Amino acid sequence: MKLFKNLYAYRELLKTNIKKDIRGRYKGSVLGILWSFINPLLQVVVYWIVFPYLMGRGAMDGENYLIYLITGLIPWSFFMTTVGAGTTIF
């Protein structure tokens, strides 16, 4: 409970730090924060189009292949981003 009280007490500092991090991360990018949404979508499209042709149609003939692909790539992307950002701490 104390954690939530501290977060509420320092909400302005937290908001400022988040904005600063987002601005710094996408400063040199033409698309800006939109790139965070476009990149995973393009990755899903490439996997959806290319993998059935490379691996054969047998494994990817299911009607839910796209749903499985999206639900697998989103957590994997989050994990890789978290690990990549976390390694700079050490």
mmCIF file of N, CA and C in Angstrom:
data_model
loop_
_atom_site.group_PDB
_atom_site.id
_atom_site.type_symbol
_atom_site.label_atom_id
_atom_site.label_comp_id
_atom_site.label_asym_id
_atom_site.label_seq_id
_atom_site.Cartn_x
_atom_site.Cartn_y
_atom_site.Cartn_z
ATOM 1 N N MET A 1 0.827 -1.195 0.000
ATOM 2 C CA MET A 1 0.000 0.000 0.000
ATOM 3 C C MET A 1 0.867 1.253 0.000
ATOM 4 N N LYS A 2 2.001 1.166 0.686
ATOM 5 C CA LYS A 2 2.885 2.312 0.752
ATOM 6 C C LYS A 2 3.461 2.643 -0.632
ATOM 7 N N LEU A 3 3.667 1.593 -1.437
ATOM 8 C CA LEU A 3 4.174 1.799 -2.792
ATOM 9 C C LEU A 3 3.232 2.688 -3.597
ATOM 10 N N PHE A 4 1.937 2.411 -3.506
ATOM 11 C CA PHE A 4 0.955 3.206 -4.247
ATOM 12 C C PHE A 4 0.872 4.641 -3.726
ATOM 13 N N LYS A 5 1.047 4.800 -2.434
ATOM 14 C CA LYS A 5 1.060 6.150 -1.869
ATOM 15 C C LYS A 5 2.265 6.934 -2.355
ATOM 16 N N ASN A 6 3.422 6.253 -2.422
ATOM 17 C CA ASN A 6 4.624 6.918 -2.928
ATOM 18 C C ASN A 6 4.498 7.259 -4.410
ATOM 19 N N LEU A 7 3.931 6.334 -5.182
ATOM 20 C CA LEU A 7 3.723 6.618 -6.601
ATOM 21 C C LEU A 7 2.790 7.805 -6.796
ATOM 22 N N TYR A 8 1.767 7.865 -5.973
ATOM 23 C CA TYR A 8 0.840 8.993 -6.074
ATOM 24 C C TYR A 8 1.507 10.289 -5.627
ATOM 25 N N ALA A 9 2.318 10.208 -4.597
ATOM 26 C CA ALA A 9 2.973 11.412 -4.084
ATOM 27 C C ALA A 9 3.986 11.967 -5.081
ATOM 28 N N TYR A 10 4.655 11.081 -5.803
ATOM 29 C CA TYR A 10 5.690 11.513 -6.747
ATOM 30 C C TYR A 10 5.242 11.340 -8.197
ATOM 31 N N ARG A 11 3.952 11.470 -8.428
ATOM 32 C CA ARG A 11 3.420 11.266 -9.775
ATOM 33 C C ARG A 11 3.959 12.269 -10.784
ATOM 34 N N GLU A 12 4.170 13.504 -10.396
ATOM 35 C CA GLU A 12 4.687 14.514 -11.327
ATOM 36 C C GLU A 12 6.123 14.193 -11.731
ATOM 37 N N LEU A 13 6.928 13.759 -10.775
ATOM 38 C CA LEU A 13 8.304 13.364 -11.075
ATOM 39 C C LEU A 13 8.325 12.153 -11.997
ATOM 40 N N LEU A 14 7.468 11.189 -11.731
ATOM 41 C CA LEU A 14 7.370 10.006 -12.568
ATOM 42 C C LEU A 14 6.935 10.367 -13.983
ATOM 43 N N LYS A 15 5.938 11.251 -14.096
ATOM 44 C CA LYS A 15 5.458 11.678 -15.409
ATOM 45 C C LYS A 15 6.540 12.417 -16.189
ATOM 46 N N THR A 16 7.285 13.275 -15.515
ATOM 47 C CA THR A 16 8.369 14.024 -16.155
ATOM 48 C C THR A 16 9.470 13.089 -16.640
ATOM 49 N N ASN A 17 9.830 12.118 -15.831
ATOM 50 C CA ASN A 17 10.884 11.178 -16.223
ATOM 51 C C ASN A 17 10.457 10.297 -17.383
ATOM 52 N N ILE A 18 9.200 9.897 -17.419
ATOM 53 C CA ILE A 18 8.706 9.089 -18.530
ATOM 54 C C ILE A 18 8.715 9.898 -19.823
ATOM 55 N N LYS A 19 8.258 11.143 -19.768
ATOM 56 C CA LYS A 19 8.279 11.997 -20.967
ATOM 57 C C LYS A 19 9.698 12.221 -21.456
ATOM 58 N N LYS A 20 10.624 12.446 -20.536
ATOM 59 C CA LYS A 20 12.022 12.658 -20.887
ATOM 60 C C LYS A 20 12.613 11.418 -21.557
ATOM 61 N N ASP A 21 12.289 10.247 -21.040
ATOM 62 C CA ASP A 21 12.788 9.010 -21.612
ATOM 63 C C ASP A 21 12.235 8.783 -23.013
ATOM 64 N N ILE A 22 10.953 9.045 -23.196
ATOM 65 C CA ILE A 22 10.339 8.852 -24.511
ATOM 66 C C ILE A 22 10.904 9.841 -25.523
ATOM 67 N N ARG A 23 11.055 11.093 -25.131
ATOM 68 C CA ARG A 23 11.647 12.083 -26.043
ATOM 69 C C ARG A 23 13.070 11.715 -26.421
ATOM 70 N N GLY A 24 13.847 11.261 -25.453
ATOM 71 C CA GLY A 24 15.236 10.889 -25.722
ATOM 72 C C GLY A 24 15.357 9.663 -26.595
ATOM 73 N N ARG A 25 14.458 8.722 -26.423
ATOM 74 C CA ARG A 25 14.521 7.479 -27.187
ATOM 75 C C ARG A 25 14.203 7.710 -28.660
ATOM 76 N N TYR A 26 13.263 8.575 -28.950
ATOM 77 C CA TYR A 26 12.812 8.767 -30.329
ATOM 78 C C TYR A 26 13.220 10.112 -30.904
ATOM 79 N N LYS A 27 14.257 10.716 -30.362
ATOM 80 C CA LYS A 27 14.678 12.043 -30.791
ATOM 81 C C LYS A 27 15.137 12.070 -32.251
ATOM 82 N N GLY A 28 15.923 11.097 -32.670
ATOM 83 C CA GLY A 28 16.455 11.093 -34.023
ATOM 84 C C GLY A 28 15.582 10.375 -35.032
ATOM 85 N N SER A 29 14.446 9.860 -34.614
ATOM 86 C CA SER A 29 13.586 9.091 -35.493
ATOM 87 C C SER A 29 12.595 9.995 -36.218
ATOM 88 N N VAL A 30 12.392 9.708 -37.479
ATOM 89 C CA VAL A 30 11.442 10.486 -38.283
ATOM 90 C C VAL A 30 10.010 10.190 -37.838
ATOM 91 N N LEU A 31 9.715 8.925 -37.560
ATOM 92 C CA LEU A 31 8.361 8.532 -37.186
ATOM 93 C C LEU A 31 8.053 8.764 -35.709
ATOM 94 N N GLY A 32 9.089 8.941 -34.913
ATOM 95 C CA GLY A 32 8.887 9.202 -33.489
ATOM 96 C C GLY A 32 8.296 8.015 -32.760
ATOM 97 N N ILE A 33 7.364 8.281 -31.872
ATOM 98 C CA ILE A 33 6.776 7.229 -31.049
ATOM 99 C C ILE A 33 5.924 6.273 -31.875
ATOM 100 N N LEU A 34 5.511 6.699 -33.041
ATOM 101 C CA LEU A 34 4.742 5.832 -33.929
ATOM 102 C C LEU A 34 5.541 4.589 -34.312
ATOM 103 N N TRP A 35 6.872 4.714 -34.298
ATOM 104 C CA TRP A 35 7.741 3.591 -34.636
ATOM 105 C C TRP A 35 7.556 2.436 -33.648
ATOM 106 N N SER A 36 7.186 2.715 -32.410
ATOM 107 C CA SER A 36 6.952 1.666 -31.414
ATOM 108 C C SER A 36 5.786 0.768 -31.806
ATOM 109 N N PHE A 37 4.841 1.296 -32.540
ATOM 110 C CA PHE A 37 3.692 0.509 -32.964
ATOM 111 C C PHE A 37 3.894 -0.096 -34.354
ATOM 112 N N ILE A 38 4.590 0.616 -35.219
ATOM 113 C CA ILE A 38 4.788 0.142 -36.591
ATOM 114 C C ILE A 38 5.766 -1.029 -36.635
ATOM 115 N N ASN A 39 6.823 -0.975 -35.849
ATOM 116 C CA ASN A 39 7.844 -2.012 -35.885
ATOM 117 C C ASN A 39 7.291 -3.403 -35.568
ATOM 118 N N PRO A 40 6.562 -3.617 -34.468
ATOM 119 C CA PRO A 40 6.010 -4.964 -34.235
ATOM 120 C C PRO A 40 4.983 -5.383 -35.280
ATOM 121 N N LEU A 41 4.208 -4.439 -35.790
ATOM 122 C CA LEU A 41 3.228 -4.791 -36.815
ATOM 123 C C LEU A 41 3.906 -5.247 -38.105
ATOM 124 N N LEU A 42 4.972 -4.561 -38.490
ATOM 125 C CA LEU A 42 5.722 -4.976 -39.680
ATOM 126 C C LEU A 42 6.384 -6.334 -39.461
ATOM 127 N N GLN A 43 6.858 -6.573 -38.258
ATOM 128 C CA GLN A 43 7.464 -7.858 -37.934
ATOM 129 C C GLN A 43 6.426 -8.982 -38.049
ATOM 130 N N VAL A 44 5.229 -8.763 -37.560
ATOM 131 C CA VAL A 44 4.161 -9.757 -37.665
ATOM 132 C C VAL A 44 3.808 -10.001 -39.130
ATOM 133 N N VAL A 45 3.722 -8.955 -39.915
ATOM 134 C CA VAL A 45 3.382 -9.107 -41.338
ATOM 135 C C VAL A 45 4.446 -9.923 -42.066
ATOM 136 N N VAL A 46 5.709 -9.652 -41.778
ATOM 137 C CA VAL A 46 6.780 -10.407 -42.433
ATOM 138 C C VAL A 46 6.719 -11.874 -42.031
ATOM 139 N N TYR A 47 6.553 -12.166 -40.750
ATOM 140 C CA TYR A 47 6.453 -13.554 -40.306
ATOM 141 C C TYR A 47 5.225 -14.238 -40.880
ATOM 142 N N TRP A 48 4.142 -13.509 -40.991
ATOM 143 C CA TRP A 48 2.885 -14.062 -41.499
ATOM 144 C C TRP A 48 2.996 -14.423 -42.982
ATOM 145 N N ILE A 49 3.766 -13.634 -43.726
ATOM 146 C CA ILE A 49 3.893 -13.872 -45.164
ATOM 147 C C ILE A 49 5.037 -14.834 -45.482
ATOM 148 N N VAL A 50 6.188 -14.661 -44.840
ATOM 149 C CA VAL A 50 7.390 -15.399 -45.217
ATOM 150 C C VAL A 50 7.419 -16.809 -44.632
ATOM 151 N N PHE A 51 7.128 -16.986 -43.366
ATOM 152 C CA PHE A 51 7.291 -18.293 -42.727
ATOM 153 C C PHE A 51 6.457 -19.412 -43.336
ATOM 154 N N PRO A 52 5.215 -19.192 -43.718
ATOM 155 C CA PRO A 52 4.491 -20.304 -44.347
ATOM 156 C C PRO A 52 5.154 -20.807 -45.626
ATOM 157 N N TYR A 53 5.838 -19.935 -46.345
ATOM 158 C CA TYR A 53 6.480 -20.358 -47.580
ATOM 159 C C TYR A 53 7.826 -21.025 -47.324
ATOM 160 N N LEU A 54 8.532 -20.611 -46.300
ATOM 161 C CA LEU A 54 9.823 -21.217 -45.980
ATOM 162 C C LEU A 54 9.671 -22.553 -45.264
ATOM 163 N N MET A 55 8.711 -22.658 -44.363
ATOM 164 C CA MET A 55 8.556 -23.848 -43.532
ATOM 165 C C MET A 55 7.567 -24.856 -44.121
ATOM 166 N N GLY A 56 6.919 -24.502 -45.168
ATOM 167 C CA GLY A 56 5.898 -25.389 -45.717
ATOM 168 C C GLY A 56 4.531 -25.015 -45.161
ATOM 169 N N ARG A 57 3.515 -25.370 -45.845
ATOM 170 C CA ARG A 57 2.167 -24.966 -45.452
ATOM 171 C C ARG A 57 1.595 -25.825 -44.332
ATOM 172 N N GLY A 58 2.171 -26.974 -44.028
ATOM 173 C CA GLY A 58 1.588 -27.903 -43.065
ATOM 174 C C GLY A 58 1.411 -27.317 -41.672
ATOM 175 N N ALA A 59 2.443 -26.697 -41.128
ATOM 176 C CA ALA A 59 2.389 -26.207 -39.750
ATOM 177 C C ALA A 59 1.588 -24.923 -39.627
ATOM 178 N N MET A 60 1.433 -24.184 -40.706
ATOM 179 C CA MET A 60 0.801 -22.877 -40.628
ATOM 180 C C MET A 60 -0.558 -22.824 -41.323
ATOM 181 N N ASP A 61 -1.159 -23.971 -41.545
ATOM 182 C CA ASP A 61 -2.467 -23.975 -42.212
ATOM 183 C C ASP A 61 -3.617 -23.653 -41.268
ATOM 184 N N GLY A 62 -3.363 -23.647 -39.986
ATOM 185 C CA GLY A 62 -4.425 -23.399 -39.019
ATOM 186 C C GLY A 62 -5.026 -22.015 -39.191
ATOM 187 N N GLU A 63 -6.276 -21.911 -38.839
ATOM 188 C CA GLU A 63 -6.966 -20.631 -38.992
ATOM 189 C C GLU A 63 -6.525 -19.613 -37.951
ATOM 190 N N ASN A 64 -5.898 -20.078 -36.886
ATOM 191 C CA ASN A 64 -5.479 -19.176 -35.813
ATOM 192 C C ASN A 64 -3.990 -18.854 -35.855
ATOM 193 N N TYR A 65 -3.328 -19.116 -36.955
ATOM 194 C CA TYR A 65 -1.890 -18.897 -37.049
ATOM 195 C C TYR A 65 -1.526 -17.440 -36.767
ATOM 196 N N LEU A 66 -2.265 -16.515 -37.315
ATOM 197 C CA LEU A 66 -1.975 -15.097 -37.103
ATOM 198 C C LEU A 66 -2.165 -14.702 -35.640
ATOM 199 N N ILE A 67 -3.173 -15.230 -34.997
ATOM 200 C CA ILE A 67 -3.417 -14.924 -33.582
ATOM 201 C C ILE A 67 -2.292 -15.478 -32.726
ATOM 202 N N TYR A 68 -1.859 -16.718 -33.011
ATOM 203 C CA TYR A 68 -0.744 -17.307 -32.273
ATOM 204 C C TYR A 68 0.534 -16.500 -32.502
ATOM 205 N N LEU A 69 0.721 -16.057 -33.703
ATOM 206 C CA LEU A 69 1.909 -15.271 -34.029
ATOM 207 C C LEU A 69 1.938 -13.955 -33.256
ATOM 208 N N ILE A 70 0.831 -13.256 -33.229
ATOM 209 C CA ILE A 70 0.764 -11.973 -32.517
ATOM 210 C C ILE A 70 0.931 -12.174 -31.014
ATOM 211 N N THR A 71 0.250 -13.173 -30.451
ATOM 212 C CA THR A 71 0.347 -13.391 -29.007
ATOM 213 C C THR A 71 1.704 -13.928 -28.594
ATOM 214 N N GLY A 72 2.467 -14.440 -29.508
ATOM 215 C CA GLY A 72 3.828 -14.860 -29.196
ATOM 216 C C GLY A 72 4.836 -13.745 -29.373
ATOM 217 N N LEU A 73 4.666 -12.932 -30.398
ATOM 218 C CA LEU A 73 5.640 -11.880 -30.683
ATOM 219 C C LEU A 73 5.550 -10.701 -29.729
ATOM 220 N N ILE A 74 4.383 -10.360 -29.270
ATOM 221 C CA ILE A 74 4.250 -9.209 -28.369
ATOM 222 C C ILE A 74 4.967 -9.453 -27.046
ATOM 223 N N PRO A 75 4.754 -10.592 -26.364
ATOM 224 C CA PRO A 75 5.527 -10.812 -25.128
ATOM 225 C C PRO A 75 7.025 -10.963 -25.397
ATOM 226 N N TRP A 76 7.378 -11.601 -26.515
ATOM 227 C CA TRP A 76 8.791 -11.766 -26.834
ATOM 228 C C TRP A 76 9.453 -10.407 -27.073
ATOM 229 N N SER A 77 8.803 -9.519 -27.773
ATOM 230 C CA SER A 77 9.347 -8.180 -28.005
ATOM 231 C C SER A 77 9.496 -7.417 -26.691
ATOM 232 N N PHE A 78 8.499 -7.533 -25.822
ATOM 233 C CA PHE A 78 8.576 -6.883 -24.520
ATOM 234 C C PHE A 78 9.738 -7.436 -23.705
ATOM 235 N N PHE A 79 9.894 -8.759 -23.713
ATOM 236 C CA PHE A 79 10.986 -9.398 -22.979
ATOM 237 C C PHE A 79 12.341 -8.953 -23.514
ATOM 238 N N MET A 80 12.504 -8.944 -24.818
ATOM 239 C CA MET A 80 13.790 -8.552 -25.408
ATOM 240 C C MET A 80 14.106 -7.083 -25.130
ATOM 241 N N THR A 81 13.121 -6.217 -25.176
ATOM 242 C CA THR A 81 13.334 -4.806 -24.872
ATOM 243 C C THR A 81 13.715 -4.621 -23.413
ATOM 244 N N THR A 82 13.040 -5.351 -22.538
ATOM 245 C CA THR A 82 13.326 -5.251 -21.109
ATOM 246 C C THR A 82 14.725 -5.757 -20.792
ATOM 247 N N VAL A 83 15.106 -6.883 -21.360
ATOM 248 C CA VAL A 83 16.440 -7.430 -21.118
ATOM 249 C C VAL A 83 17.503 -6.508 -21.696
ATOM 250 N N GLY A 84 17.250 -5.988 -22.885
ATOM 251 C CA GLY A 84 18.207 -5.072 -23.506
ATOM 252 C C GLY A 84 18.401 -3.813 -22.722
ATOM 253 N N ALA A 85 17.328 -3.260 -22.195
ATOM 254 C CA ALA A 85 17.436 -2.046 -21.396
ATOM 255 C C ALA A 85 18.002 -2.347 -20.024
ATOM 256 N N GLY A 86 17.720 -3.528 -19.504
ATOM 257 C CA GLY A 86 18.200 -3.887 -18.171
ATOM 258 C C GLY A 86 19.685 -4.178 -18.127
ATOM 259 N N THR A 87 20.257 -4.611 -19.230
ATOM 260 C CA THR A 87 21.687 -4.918 -19.237
ATOM 261 C C THR A 87 22.541 -3.649 -19.141
ATOM 262 N N THR A 88 21.989 -2.541 -19.521
ATOM 263 C CA THR A 88 22.769 -1.293 -19.415
ATOM 264 C C THR A 88 22.916 -0.818 -17.980
ATOM 265 N N ILE A 89 22.106 -1.355 -17.087
ATOM 266 C CA ILE A 89 22.193 -0.990 -15.675
ATOM 267 C C ILE A 89 23.512 -1.475 -15.085
ATOM 268 N N PHE A 90 23.899 -2.677 -15.485
ATOM 269 C CA PHE A 90 25.128 -3.255 -14.937
ATOM 270 C C PHE A 90 26.312 -2.753 -15.708
#
